[in-house]
C-alpha positions as semicolon CSV with decimal commas, in nm:
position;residue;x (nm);y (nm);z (nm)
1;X;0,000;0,000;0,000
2;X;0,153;0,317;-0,071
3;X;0,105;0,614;0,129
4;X;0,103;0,988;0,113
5;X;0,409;1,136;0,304
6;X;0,426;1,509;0,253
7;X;0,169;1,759;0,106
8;X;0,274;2,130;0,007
9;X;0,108;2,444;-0,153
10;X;0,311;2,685;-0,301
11;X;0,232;2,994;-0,547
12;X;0,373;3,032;-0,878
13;X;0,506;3,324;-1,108
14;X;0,667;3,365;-1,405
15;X;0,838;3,678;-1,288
16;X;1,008;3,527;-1,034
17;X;1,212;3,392;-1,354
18;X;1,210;3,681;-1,574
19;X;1,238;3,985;-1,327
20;X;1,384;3,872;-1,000
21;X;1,587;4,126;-1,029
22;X;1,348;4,386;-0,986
23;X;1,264;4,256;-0,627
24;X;1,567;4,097;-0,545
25;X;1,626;4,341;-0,257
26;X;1,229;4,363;-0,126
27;X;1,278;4,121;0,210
28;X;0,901;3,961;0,112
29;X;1,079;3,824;-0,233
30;X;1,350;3,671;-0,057
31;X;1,137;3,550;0,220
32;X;0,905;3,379;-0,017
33;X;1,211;3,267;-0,231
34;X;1,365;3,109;0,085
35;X;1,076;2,955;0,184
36;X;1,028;2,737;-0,131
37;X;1,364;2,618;-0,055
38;X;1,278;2,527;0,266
39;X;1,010;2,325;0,145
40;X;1,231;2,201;-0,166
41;X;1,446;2,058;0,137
42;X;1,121;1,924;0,340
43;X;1,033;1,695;0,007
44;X;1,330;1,585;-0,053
45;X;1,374;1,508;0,324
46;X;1,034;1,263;0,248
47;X;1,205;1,090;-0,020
48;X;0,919;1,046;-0,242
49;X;0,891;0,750;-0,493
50;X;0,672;0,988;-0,679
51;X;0,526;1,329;-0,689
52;X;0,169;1,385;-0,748
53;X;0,123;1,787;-0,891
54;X;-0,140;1,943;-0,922
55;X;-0,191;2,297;-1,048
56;X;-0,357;2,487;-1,372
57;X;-0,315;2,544;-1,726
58;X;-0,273;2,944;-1,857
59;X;-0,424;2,869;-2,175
60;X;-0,055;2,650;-2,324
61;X;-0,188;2,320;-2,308
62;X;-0,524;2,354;-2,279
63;X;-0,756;2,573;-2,430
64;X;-1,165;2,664;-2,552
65;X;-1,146;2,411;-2,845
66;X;-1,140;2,150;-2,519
67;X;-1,138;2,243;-2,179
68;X;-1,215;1,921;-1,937
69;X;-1,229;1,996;-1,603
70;X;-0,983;1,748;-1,455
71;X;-0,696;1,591;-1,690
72;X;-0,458;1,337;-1,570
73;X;-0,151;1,319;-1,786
74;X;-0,073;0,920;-1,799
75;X;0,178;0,884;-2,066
76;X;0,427;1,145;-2,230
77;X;0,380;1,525;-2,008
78;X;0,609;1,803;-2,192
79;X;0,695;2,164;-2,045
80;X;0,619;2,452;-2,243
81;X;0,910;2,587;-2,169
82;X;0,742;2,984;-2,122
83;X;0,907;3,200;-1,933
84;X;1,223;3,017;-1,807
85;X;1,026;2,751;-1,637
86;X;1,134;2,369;-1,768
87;X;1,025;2,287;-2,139
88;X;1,085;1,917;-2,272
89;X;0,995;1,587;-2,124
90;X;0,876;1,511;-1,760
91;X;0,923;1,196;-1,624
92;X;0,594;1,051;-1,539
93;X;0,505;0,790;-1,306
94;X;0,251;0,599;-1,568
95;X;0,117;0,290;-1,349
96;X;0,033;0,556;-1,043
97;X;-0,122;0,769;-1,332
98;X;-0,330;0,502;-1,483
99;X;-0,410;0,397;-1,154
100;X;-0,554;0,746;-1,003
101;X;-0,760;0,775;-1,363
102;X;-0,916;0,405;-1,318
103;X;-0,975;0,452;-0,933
104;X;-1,145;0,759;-1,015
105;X;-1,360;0,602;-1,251
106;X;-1,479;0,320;-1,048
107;X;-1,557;0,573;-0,766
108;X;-1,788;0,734;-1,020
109;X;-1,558;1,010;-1,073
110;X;-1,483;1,126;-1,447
111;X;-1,171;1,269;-1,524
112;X;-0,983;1,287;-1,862
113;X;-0,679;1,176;-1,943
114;X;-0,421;1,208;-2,167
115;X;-0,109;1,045;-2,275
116;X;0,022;1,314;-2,472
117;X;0,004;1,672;-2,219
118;X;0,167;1,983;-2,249
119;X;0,225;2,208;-1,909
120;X;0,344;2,504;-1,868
121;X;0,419;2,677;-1,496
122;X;0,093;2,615;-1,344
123;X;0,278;2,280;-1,286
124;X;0,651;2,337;-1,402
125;X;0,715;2,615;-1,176
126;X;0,678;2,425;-0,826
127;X;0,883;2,090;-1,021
128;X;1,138;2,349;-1,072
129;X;1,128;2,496;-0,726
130;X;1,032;2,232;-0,497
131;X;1,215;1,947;-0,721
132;X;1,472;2,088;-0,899
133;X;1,683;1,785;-0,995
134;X;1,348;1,642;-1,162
135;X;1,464;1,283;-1,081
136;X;1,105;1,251;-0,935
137;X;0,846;1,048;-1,172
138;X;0,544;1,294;-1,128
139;X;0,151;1,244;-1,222
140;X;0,073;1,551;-1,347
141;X;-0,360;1,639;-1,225
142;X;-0,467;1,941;-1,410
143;X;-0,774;2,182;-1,287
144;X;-0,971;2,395;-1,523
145;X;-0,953;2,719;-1,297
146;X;-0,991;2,997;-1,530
147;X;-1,222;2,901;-1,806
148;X;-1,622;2,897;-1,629
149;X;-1,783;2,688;-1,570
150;X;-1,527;2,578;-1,344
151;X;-1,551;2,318;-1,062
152;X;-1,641;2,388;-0,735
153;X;-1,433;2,370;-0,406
154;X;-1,645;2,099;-0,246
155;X;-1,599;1,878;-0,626
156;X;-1,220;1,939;-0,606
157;X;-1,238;1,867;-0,246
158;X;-1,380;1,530;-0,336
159;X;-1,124;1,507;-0,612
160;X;-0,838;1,533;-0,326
161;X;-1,026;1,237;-0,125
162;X;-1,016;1,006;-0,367
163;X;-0,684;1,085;-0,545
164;X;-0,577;0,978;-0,189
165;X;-0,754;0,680;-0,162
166;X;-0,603;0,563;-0,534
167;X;-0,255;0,605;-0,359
168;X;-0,372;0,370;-0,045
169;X;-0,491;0,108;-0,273
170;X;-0,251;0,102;-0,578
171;X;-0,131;-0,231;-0,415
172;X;0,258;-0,085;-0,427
173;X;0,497;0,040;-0,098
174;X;0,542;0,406;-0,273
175;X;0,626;0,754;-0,015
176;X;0,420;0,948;-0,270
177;X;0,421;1,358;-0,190
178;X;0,159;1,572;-0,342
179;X;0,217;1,914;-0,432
180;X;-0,015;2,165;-0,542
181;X;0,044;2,541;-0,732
182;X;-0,127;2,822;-0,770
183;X;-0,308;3,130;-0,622
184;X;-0,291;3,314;-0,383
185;X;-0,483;3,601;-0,482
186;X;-0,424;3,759;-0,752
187;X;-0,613;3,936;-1,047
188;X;-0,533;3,882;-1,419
189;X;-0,654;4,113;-1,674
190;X;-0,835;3,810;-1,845
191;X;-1,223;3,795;-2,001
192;X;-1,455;3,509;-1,945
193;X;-1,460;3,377;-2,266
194;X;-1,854;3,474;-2,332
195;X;-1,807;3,876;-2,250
196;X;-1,526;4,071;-2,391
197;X;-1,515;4,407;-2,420
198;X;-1,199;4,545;-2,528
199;X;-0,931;4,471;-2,799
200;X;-0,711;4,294;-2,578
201;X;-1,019;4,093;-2,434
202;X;-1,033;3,974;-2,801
203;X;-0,711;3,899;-2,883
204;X;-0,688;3,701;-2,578
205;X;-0,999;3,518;-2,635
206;X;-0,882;3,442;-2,971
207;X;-0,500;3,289;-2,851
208;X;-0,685;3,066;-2,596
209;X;-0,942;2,945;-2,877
210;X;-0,668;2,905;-3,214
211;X;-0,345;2,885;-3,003
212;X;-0,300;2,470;-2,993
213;X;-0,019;2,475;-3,254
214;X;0,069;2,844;-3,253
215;X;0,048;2,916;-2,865
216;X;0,382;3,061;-2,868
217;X;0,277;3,343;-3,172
218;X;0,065;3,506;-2,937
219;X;0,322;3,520;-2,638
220;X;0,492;3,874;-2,666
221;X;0,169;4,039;-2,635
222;X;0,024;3,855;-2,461
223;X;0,294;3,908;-2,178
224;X;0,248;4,266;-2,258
225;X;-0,095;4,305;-2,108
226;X;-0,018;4,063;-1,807
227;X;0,263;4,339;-1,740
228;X;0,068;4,650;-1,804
229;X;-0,200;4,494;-1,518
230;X;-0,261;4,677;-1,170
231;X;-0,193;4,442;-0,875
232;X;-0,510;4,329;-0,660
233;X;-0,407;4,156;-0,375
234;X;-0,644;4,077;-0,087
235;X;-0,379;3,970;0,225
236;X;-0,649;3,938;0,509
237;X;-0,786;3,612;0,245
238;X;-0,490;3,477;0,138
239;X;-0,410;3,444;0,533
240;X;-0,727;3,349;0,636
241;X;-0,700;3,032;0,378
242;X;-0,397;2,968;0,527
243;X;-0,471;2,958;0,884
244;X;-0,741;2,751;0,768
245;X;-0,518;2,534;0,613
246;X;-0,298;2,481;0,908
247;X;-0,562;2,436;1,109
248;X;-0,703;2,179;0,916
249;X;-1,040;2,269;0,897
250;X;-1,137;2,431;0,501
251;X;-1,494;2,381;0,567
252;X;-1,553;2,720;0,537
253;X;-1,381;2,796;0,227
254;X;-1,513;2,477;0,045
255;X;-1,915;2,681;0,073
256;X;-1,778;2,947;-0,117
257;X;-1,882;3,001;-0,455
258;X;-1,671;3,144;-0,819
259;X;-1,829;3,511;-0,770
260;X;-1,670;3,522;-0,409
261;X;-1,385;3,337;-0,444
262;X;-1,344;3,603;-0,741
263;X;-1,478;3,915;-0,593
264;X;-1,278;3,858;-0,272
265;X;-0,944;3,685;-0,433
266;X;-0,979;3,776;-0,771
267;X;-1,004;3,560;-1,086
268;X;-0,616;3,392;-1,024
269;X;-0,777;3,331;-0,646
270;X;-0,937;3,067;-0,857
271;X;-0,693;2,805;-0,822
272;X;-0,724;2,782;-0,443
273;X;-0,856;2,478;-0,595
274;X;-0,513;2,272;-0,590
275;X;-0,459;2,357;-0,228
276;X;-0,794;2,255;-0,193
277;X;-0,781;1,883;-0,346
278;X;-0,411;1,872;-0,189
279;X;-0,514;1,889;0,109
280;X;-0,807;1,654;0,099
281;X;-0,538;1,423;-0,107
282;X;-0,331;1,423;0,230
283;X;-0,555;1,358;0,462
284;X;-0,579;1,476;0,838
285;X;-0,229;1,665;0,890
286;X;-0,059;1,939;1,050
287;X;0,003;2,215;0,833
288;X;0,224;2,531;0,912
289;X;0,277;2,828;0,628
290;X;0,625;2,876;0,543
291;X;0,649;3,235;0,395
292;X;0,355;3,427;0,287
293;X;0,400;3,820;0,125
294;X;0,193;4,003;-0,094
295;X;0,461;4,090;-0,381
296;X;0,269;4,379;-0,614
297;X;0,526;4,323;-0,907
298;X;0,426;3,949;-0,941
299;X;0,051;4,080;-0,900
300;X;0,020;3,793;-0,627
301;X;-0,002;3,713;-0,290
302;X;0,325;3,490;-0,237
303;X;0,266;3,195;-0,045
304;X;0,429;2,842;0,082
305;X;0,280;2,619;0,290
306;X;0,328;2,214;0,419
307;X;0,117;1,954;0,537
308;X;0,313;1,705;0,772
309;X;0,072;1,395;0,797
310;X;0,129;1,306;1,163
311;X;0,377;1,581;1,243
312;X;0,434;1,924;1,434
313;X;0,303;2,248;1,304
């Protein structure tokens, strides 16, 4: 029986790649910097057998010509590559991966699957953070979190239960550590698909529809109006969630619905969601945040946070 060992949360951003310069001096960069290093040293302290990620897709892999829900990558998984962030092959645990998809499905859970992904840093990011050697065989679970309808807490919640009950019965001896990135809050400058108003609400619409092959074409500007965004940050939330988190107790959060997630997180608040099913994936545990900051040139709040099964906050 293999069993879950270590759980962690951590945020992601691109600009920690591209412009760490710009807040290399701010103490809350290096604070959040060091404290994904301190959880980089807490997995590798758990030895996992295999890492189980989960996290979003920014429109590089996935995108409105097919947008599932839940995808578990179960064969080849390939990095986009955007932004600094690893591009190429993963190395994928494929019998835990088949194994999570067919446990799901006899639990009367649908998710797809695919044997041919493409990531980009809404799972690459923590791999390259939290395990940067990449000798880890990952499964790769990716959340639709910013294309509605999206699904809810309490359905991801339920996702996390039962991705932990796959690892319990996969009838192997694996230390299996799930990981999960995204949020905290955070605004994008992004349209729901069905109302856009503006030029660049068009143009983005159109690279998430007709980018498959030619993702990469639509990149520069893309980036442009990601940069050109005011931050919106909401620090009493994101530290709310993760006293919750610690605490062990996200019944609260799981009642809330997309309009307040998004009216008191924003629309990248959305993906709450993988701390949400990584958690419920771990089990009862004793969590304890790492770093947390609200860094305005990443447009996020900044946070890192474990889940010890059995251990000290």
């Amino acid at each position: 029986m293999s069993e879950v060992v270590l759980g962690v949360g951590a945020s992601h951003s691109t600009l920690m790649n591209t412009h760490w310069d710009e807040v290399a001096d701010l103490p809350d960069a290096v604070a959040f910097r060091d404290g994904l290093q301190e959880a980089a040293g807490l997995v590798a302290a758990a030895r996992p057998d295999a890492v189980v990620i989960i996290g979003s897709n920014h429109f590089r892999g996935f995108f409105l010509d097919m947008m599932p829900a839940v995808t578990i990558g179960v064969g080849e998984c390939v990095g986009a590559g955007e932004s600094g962030t690893p591009g190429g092959p993963l190395p994928v645990d494929t019998g835990l991966a088949r194994h999570l998809v067919d446990s799901l499905l006899e639990n009367e859970f649908d998710a797809a699957f695919s044997l041919r992904l493409q990531v980009d840093h809404g799972i690459t990011h923590s791999l390259q953070y939290l395990v940067p050697d990449l000798d880890v065989p990952i499964v790769p679970v990716v959340l639709n979190m910013f294309a509605p309808p999206l699904p809810t807490l309490r359905r991801c919640h339920r996702l996390g239960e039962r991705i932990g009950r796959a690892i319990a019965s996969d009838g192997e001896a694996k230390r299996v550590a799930v990981i999960a990135s995204g949020g905290l809050s955070h605004r994008l400058p992004w349209p729901k698909w069905f109302a856009t108003f503006s030029d660049d609400d068009r143009f983005l619409v159109e690279a998430w529809l007709n980018g498959r092959a030619s993702w990469s074409e639509y990149e520069v500007r893309r980036r442009q109006i990601i940069r050109a965004a005011a931050p919106d940050i909401n620090s009493d939330f994101d530290r709310r969630f993760l006293d919750m988190l610690a605490d062990g107790g996200l019944g609260e959060i799981l009642g809330y619905d997309n309009h307040r997630i998004e009216s008191e997180a924003g629309n990248g608040g959305q993906e709450i969601r993988s701390w949400v099913a990584m958690a419920a994936a771990v089990g009862p545990a004793r969590g304890r945040t790492l770093a947390y900051a609200p860094i305005p040139q990443w447009l996020t709040g900044m946070g890192v946070a474990v889940l010890s099964v059995g251990g000290d906050r």
